mmCIF file of C-alpha atoms in Angstrom:
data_model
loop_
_atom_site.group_PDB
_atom_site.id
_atom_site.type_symbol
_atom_site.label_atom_id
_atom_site.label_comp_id
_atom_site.label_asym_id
_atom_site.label_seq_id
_atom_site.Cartn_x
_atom_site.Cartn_y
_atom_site.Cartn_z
ATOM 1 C CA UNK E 1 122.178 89.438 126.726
ATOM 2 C CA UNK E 2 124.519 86.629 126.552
ATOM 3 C CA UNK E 3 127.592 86.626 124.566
ATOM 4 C CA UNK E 4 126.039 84.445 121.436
ATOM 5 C CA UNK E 5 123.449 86.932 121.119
ATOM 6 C CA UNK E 6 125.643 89.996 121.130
ATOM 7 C CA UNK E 7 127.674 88.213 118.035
ATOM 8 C CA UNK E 8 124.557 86.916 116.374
ATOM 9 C CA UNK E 9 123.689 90.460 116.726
ATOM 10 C CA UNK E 10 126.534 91.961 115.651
ATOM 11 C CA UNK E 11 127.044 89.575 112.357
ATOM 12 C CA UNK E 12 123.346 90.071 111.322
ATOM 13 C CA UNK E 13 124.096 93.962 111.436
ATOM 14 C CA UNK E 14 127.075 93.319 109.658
ATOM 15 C CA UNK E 15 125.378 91.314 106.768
ATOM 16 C CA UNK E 16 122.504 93.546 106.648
ATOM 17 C CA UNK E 17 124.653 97.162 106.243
ATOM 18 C CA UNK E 18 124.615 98.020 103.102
ATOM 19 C CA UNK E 19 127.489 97.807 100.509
ATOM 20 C CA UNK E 20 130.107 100.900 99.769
ATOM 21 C CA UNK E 21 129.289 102.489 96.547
ATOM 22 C CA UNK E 22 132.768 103.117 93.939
ATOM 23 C CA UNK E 23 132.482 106.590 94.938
ATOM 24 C CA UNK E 24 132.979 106.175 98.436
ATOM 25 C CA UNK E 25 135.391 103.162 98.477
ATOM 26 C CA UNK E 26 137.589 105.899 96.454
ATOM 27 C CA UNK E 27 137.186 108.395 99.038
ATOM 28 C CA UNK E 28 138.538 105.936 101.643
ATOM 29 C CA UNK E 29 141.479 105.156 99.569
ATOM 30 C CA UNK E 30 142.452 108.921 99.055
ATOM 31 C CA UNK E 31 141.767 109.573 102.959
ATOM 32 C CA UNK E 32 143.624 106.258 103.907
ATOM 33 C CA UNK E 33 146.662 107.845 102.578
ATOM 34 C CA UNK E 34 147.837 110.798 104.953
ATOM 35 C CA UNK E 35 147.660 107.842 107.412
ATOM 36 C CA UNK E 36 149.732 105.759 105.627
ATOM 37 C CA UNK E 37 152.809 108.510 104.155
ATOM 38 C CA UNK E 38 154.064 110.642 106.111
ATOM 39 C CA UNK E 39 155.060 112.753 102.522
ATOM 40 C CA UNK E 40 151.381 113.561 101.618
ATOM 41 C CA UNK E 41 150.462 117.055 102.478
ATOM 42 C CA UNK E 42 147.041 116.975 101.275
ATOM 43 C CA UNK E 43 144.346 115.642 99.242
ATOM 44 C CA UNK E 44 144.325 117.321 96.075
ATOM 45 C CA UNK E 45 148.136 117.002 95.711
ATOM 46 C CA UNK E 46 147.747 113.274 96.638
ATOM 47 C CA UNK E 47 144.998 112.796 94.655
ATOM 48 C CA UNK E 48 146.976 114.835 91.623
ATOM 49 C CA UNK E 49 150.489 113.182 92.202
ATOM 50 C CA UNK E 50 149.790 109.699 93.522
ATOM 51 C CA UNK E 51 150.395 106.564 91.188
ATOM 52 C CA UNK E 52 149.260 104.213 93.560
ATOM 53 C CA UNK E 53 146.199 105.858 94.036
ATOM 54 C CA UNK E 54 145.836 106.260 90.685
ATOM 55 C CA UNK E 55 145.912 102.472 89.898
ATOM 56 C CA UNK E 56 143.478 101.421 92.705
ATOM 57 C CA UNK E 57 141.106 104.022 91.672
ATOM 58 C CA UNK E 58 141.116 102.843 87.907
ATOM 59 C CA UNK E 59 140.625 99.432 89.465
ATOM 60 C CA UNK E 60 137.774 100.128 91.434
ATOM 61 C CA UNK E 61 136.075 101.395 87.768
ATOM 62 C CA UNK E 62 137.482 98.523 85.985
ATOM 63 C CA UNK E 63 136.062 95.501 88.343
ATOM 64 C CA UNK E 64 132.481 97.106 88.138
ATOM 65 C CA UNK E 65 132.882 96.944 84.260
ATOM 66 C CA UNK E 66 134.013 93.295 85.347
ATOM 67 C CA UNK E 67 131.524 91.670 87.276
ATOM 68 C CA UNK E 68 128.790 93.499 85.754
ATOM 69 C CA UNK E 69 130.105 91.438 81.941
ATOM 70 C CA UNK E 70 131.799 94.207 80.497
ATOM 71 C CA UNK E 71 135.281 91.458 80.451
ATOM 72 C CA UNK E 72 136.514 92.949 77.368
ATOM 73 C CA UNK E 73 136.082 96.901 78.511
ATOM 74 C CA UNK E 74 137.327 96.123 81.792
ATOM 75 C CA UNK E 75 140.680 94.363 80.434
ATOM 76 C CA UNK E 76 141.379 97.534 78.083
ATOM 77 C CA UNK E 77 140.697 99.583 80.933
ATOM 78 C CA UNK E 78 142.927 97.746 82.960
ATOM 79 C CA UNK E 79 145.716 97.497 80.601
ATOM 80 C CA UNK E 80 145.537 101.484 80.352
ATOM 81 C CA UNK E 81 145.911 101.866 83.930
ATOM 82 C CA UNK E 82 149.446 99.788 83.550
ATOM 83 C CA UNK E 83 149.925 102.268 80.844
ATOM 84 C CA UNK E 84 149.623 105.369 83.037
ATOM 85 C CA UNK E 85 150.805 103.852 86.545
ATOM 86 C CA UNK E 86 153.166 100.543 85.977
ATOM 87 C CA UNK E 87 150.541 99.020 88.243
ATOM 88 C CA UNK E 88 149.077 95.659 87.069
ATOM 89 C CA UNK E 89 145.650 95.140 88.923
ATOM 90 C CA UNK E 90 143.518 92.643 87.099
ATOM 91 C CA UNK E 91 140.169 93.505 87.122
ATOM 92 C CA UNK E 92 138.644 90.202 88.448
ATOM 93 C CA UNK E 93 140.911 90.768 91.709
ATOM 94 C CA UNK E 94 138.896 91.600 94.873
ATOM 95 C CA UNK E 95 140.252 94.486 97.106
ATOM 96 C CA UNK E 96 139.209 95.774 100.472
ATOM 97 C CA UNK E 97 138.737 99.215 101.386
ATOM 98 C CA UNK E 98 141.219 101.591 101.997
ATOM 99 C CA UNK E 99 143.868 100.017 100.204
ATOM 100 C CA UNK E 100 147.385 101.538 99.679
ATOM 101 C CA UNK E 101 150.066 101.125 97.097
ATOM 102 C CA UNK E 102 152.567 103.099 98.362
ATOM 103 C CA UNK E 103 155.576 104.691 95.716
ATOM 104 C CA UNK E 104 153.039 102.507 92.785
ATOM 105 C CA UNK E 105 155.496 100.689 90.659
ATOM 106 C CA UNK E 106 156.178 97.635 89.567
ATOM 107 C CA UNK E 107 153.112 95.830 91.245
ATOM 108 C CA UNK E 108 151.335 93.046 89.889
ATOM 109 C CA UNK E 109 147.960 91.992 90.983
ATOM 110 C CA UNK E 110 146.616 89.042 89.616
ATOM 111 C CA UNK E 111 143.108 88.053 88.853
ATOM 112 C CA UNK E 112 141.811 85.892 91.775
ATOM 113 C CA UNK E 113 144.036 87.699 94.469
ATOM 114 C CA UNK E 114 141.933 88.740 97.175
ATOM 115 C CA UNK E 115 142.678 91.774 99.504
ATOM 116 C CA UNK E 116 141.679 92.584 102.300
ATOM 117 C CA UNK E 117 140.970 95.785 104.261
ATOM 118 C CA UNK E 118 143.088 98.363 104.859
ATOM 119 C CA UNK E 119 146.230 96.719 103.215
ATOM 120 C CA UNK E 120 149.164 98.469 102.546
ATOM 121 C CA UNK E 121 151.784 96.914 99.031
ATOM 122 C CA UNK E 122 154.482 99.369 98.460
ATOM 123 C CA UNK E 123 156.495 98.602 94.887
ATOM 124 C CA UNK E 124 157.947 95.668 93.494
ATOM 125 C CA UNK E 125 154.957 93.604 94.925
ATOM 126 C CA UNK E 126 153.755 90.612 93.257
ATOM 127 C CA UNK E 127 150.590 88.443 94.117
ATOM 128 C CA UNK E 128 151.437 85.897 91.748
ATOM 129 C CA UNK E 129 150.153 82.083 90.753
ATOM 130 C CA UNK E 130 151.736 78.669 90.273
ATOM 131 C CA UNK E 131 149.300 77.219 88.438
ATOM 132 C CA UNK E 132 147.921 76.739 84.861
ATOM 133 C CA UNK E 133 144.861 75.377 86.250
ATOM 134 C CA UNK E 134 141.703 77.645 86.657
ATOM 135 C CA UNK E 135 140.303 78.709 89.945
ATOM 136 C CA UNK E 136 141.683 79.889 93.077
ATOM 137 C CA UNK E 137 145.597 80.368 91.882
ATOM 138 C CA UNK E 138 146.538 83.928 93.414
ATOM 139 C CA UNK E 139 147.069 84.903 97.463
ATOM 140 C CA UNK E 140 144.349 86.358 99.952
ATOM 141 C CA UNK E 141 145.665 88.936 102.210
ATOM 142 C CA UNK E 142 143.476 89.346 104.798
ATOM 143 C CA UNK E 143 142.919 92.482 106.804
ATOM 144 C CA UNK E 144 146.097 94.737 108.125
ATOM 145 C CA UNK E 145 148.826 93.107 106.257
ATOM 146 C CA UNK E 146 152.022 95.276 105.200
ATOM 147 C CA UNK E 147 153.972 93.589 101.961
ATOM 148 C CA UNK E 148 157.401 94.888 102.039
ATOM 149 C CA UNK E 149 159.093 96.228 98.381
ATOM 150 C CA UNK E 150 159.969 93.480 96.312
ATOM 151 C CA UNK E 151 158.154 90.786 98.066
ATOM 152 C CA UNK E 152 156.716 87.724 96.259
ATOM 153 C CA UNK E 153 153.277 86.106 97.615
ATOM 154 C CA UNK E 154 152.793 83.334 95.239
ATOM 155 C CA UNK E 155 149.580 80.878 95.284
ATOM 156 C CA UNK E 156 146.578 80.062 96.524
ATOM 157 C CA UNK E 157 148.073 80.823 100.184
ATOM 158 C CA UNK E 158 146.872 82.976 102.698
ATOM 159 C CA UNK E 159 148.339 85.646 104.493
ATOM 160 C CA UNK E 160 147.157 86.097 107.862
ATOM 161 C CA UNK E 161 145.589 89.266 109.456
ATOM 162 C CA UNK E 162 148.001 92.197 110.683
ATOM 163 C CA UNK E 163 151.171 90.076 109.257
ATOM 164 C CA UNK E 164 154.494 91.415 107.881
ATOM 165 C CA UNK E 165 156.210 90.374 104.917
ATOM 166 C CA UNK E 166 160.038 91.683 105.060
ATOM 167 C CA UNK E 167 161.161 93.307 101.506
ATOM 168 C CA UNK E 168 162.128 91.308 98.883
ATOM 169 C CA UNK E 169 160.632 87.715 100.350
ATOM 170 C CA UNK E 170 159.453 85.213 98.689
ATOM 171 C CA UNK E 171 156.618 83.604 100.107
ATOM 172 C CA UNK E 172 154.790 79.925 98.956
ATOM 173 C CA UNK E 173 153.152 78.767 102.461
ATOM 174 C CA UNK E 174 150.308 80.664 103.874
ATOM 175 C CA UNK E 175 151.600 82.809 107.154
ATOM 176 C CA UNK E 176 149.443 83.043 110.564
ATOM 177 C CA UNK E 177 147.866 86.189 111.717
ATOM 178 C CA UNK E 178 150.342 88.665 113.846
ATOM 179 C CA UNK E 179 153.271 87.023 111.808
ATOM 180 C CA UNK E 180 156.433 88.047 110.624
ATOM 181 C CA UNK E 181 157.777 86.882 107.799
ATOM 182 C CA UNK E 182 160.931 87.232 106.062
ATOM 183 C CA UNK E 183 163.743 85.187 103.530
ATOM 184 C CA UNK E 184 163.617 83.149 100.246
ATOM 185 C CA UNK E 185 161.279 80.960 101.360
ATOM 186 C CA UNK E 186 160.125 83.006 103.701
ATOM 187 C CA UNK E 187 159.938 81.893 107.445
ATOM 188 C CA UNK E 188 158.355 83.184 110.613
ATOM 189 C CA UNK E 189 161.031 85.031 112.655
ATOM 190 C CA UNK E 190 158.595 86.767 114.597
ATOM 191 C CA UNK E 191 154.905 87.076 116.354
ATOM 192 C CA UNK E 192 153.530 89.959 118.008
ATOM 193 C CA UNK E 193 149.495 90.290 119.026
ATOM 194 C CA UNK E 194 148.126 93.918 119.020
ATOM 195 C CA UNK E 195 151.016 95.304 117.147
ATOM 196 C CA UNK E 196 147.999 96.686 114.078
ATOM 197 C CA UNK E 197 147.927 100.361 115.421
ATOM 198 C CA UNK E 198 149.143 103.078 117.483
ATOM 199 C CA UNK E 199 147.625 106.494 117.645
ATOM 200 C CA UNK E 200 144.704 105.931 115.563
ATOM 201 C CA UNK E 201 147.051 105.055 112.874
ATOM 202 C CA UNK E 202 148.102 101.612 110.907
ATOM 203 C CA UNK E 203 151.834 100.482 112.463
ATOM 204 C CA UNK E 204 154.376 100.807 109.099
ATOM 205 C CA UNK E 205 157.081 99.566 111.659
ATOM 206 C CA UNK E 206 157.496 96.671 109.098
ATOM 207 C CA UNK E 207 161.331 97.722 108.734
ATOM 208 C CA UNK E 208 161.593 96.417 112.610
ATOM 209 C CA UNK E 209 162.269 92.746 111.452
ATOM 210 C CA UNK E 210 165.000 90.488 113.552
ATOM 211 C CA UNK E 211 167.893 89.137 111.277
ATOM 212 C CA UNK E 212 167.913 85.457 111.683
ATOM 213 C CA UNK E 213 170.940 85.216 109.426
ATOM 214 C CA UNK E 214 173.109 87.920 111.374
ATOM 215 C CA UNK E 215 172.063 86.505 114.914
ATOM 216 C CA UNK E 216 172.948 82.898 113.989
ATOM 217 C CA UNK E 217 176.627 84.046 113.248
ATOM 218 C CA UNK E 218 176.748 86.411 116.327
ATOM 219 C CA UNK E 219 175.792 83.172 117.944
ATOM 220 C CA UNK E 220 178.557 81.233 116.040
ATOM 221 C CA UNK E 221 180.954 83.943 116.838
ATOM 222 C CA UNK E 222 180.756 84.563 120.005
ATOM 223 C CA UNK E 223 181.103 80.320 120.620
ATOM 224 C CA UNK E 224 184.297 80.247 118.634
ATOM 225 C CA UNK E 225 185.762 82.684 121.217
ATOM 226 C CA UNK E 226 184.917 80.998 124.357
ATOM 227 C CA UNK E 227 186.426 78.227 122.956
ATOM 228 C CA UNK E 228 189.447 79.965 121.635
ATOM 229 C CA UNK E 229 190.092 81.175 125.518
ATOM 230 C CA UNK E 230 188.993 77.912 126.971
ATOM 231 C CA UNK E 231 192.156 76.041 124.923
ATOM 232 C CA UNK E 232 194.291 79.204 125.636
ATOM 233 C CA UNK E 233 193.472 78.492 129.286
ATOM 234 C CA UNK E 234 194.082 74.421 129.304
ATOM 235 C CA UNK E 235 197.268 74.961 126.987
ATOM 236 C CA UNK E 236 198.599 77.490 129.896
ATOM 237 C CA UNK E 237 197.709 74.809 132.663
ATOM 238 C CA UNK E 238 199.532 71.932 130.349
ATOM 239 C CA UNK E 239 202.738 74.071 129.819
ATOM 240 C CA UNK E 240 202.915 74.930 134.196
ATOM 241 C CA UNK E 241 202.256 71.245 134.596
ATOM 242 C CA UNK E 242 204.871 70.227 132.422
ATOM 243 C CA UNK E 243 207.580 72.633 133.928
ATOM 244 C CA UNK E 244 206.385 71.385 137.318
ATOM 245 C CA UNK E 245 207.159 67.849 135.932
ATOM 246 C CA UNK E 246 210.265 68.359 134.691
ATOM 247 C CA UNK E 247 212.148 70.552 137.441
ATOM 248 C CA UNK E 248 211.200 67.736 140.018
ATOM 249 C CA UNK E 249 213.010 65.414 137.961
ATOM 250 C CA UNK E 250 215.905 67.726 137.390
ATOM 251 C CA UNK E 251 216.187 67.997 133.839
ATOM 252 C CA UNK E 252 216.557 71.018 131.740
ATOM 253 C CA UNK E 253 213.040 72.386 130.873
ATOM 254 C CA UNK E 254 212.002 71.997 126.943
ATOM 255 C CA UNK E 255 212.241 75.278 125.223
ATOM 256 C CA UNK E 256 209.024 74.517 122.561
ATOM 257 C CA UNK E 257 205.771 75.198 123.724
ATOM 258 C CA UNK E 258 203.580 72.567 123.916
ATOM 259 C CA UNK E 259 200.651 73.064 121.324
ATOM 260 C CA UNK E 260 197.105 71.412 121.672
ATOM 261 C CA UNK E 261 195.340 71.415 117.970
#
């Protein structure tokens, strides 16, 4: 079987497998979590004591009331998930399977965001628009990506699979798979392919980011002291070449240092 076959194949078994129902795409999200926090000890507490969880789950009932035209029951229940969780999921917003809002507060989802699978948001997120105009206005997150605390992903941008976003970014250009983003606007300071798991397990290395900022001034730094010791150096040389000058003519040597500014 060539290799166009085997990924006709595989996309027409793809298309043809049937959709999750609510019940299960809950069940993912509570499993996801032990994978996700090392603090949760089990399901029932998770289930009992996580905000996060709670949101997404109130979600997943509130964007079948949604889609199916039940707009006004699907906004109240929306707004009392906010109530109980400080999470702000519209319910028009498409999310992937075994998402994770990890410590849940202070994230805002808004209505056209799409996320991907297996996404992880921890608090202080927002997936924000720009624009008064309708249509696409909020980011797409595809598959794998980790959005540090406080981070801000704002338009119709994209945000490549199994990148980073470093805490408190702000981001406003879409970012290429395997990326690392971090800053205010946020810039790529690093790639790294095949990075997305270890152990069966998503990577939440996401803390592991390079500072640009503090490497730039080590740079500077260490610069300024070469060239501190190279003048140290040539003003030595200048001062012995002087004193050589002046005892072969057989005057008295100057007593003041020359000085090279």
């Amino acid at each position: 079987m060539t290799n166009q076959a085997t990924q006709a194949k595989a996309a027409t078994a793809a298309t043809s497998a049937p959709e999750p129902t609510r019940l299960q795409l809950i069940r993912e999200d509570l499993a996801c979590v032990a994978t996700r926090d090392p603090a949760a000890r089990g399901r029932f507490e998770t289930l009992l004591t996580y905000p996060g969880l709670h949101a997404v789950i109130w979600h997943r009932l509130a964007n079948w009331l949604w889609i199916n035209d039940h707009r006004f029951w699907a906004r109240l229940l929306s707004w009392f998930a906010r109530f109980l969780t400080n999470v702000d999921i519209h319910p028009g917003a498409t999310i992937g399977r075994r998402f994770f809002i990890d410590h849940g507060a202070g994230v805002v989802i808004g209505e056209t965001a799409v996320v991907g699978d297996d996404v992880t948001l921890y608090h202080g997120v927002t997936l924000g628009g720009v624009s008064w105009s309708p249509g696409k206005r909020h980011p797409t997150l595809e598959d794998e990506v980790i959005i540090g605390a406080g981070a801000k992903i704002l338009g119709p941008i994209t945000i490549g699979r199994n990148a980073r976003v470093g805490a408190n970014s702000v981001v406003i250009e879409s970012v290429m798979r395997d990326a690392t983003v971090v800053g205010i606007p946020a810039k790529i300071v690093h790639r790294d392919v095949g990075r997305c798991t270890f152990d069966g397990r998503i990577n939440l290395n996401h803390h592991l980011m390079p500072d640009p900022v503090g490497e730039a001034f080590s740079v500077l730094l260490d610069r300024v002291e070469f060239l501190e010791t190279r003048v140290s150096h040539l003003q030595r040389r200048l001062r012995e070449r002087q004193s050589t000058v002046t005892a072969a003519d057989g005057a008295a040597p100057k007593t003041e240092p020359v000085e090279i500014i």
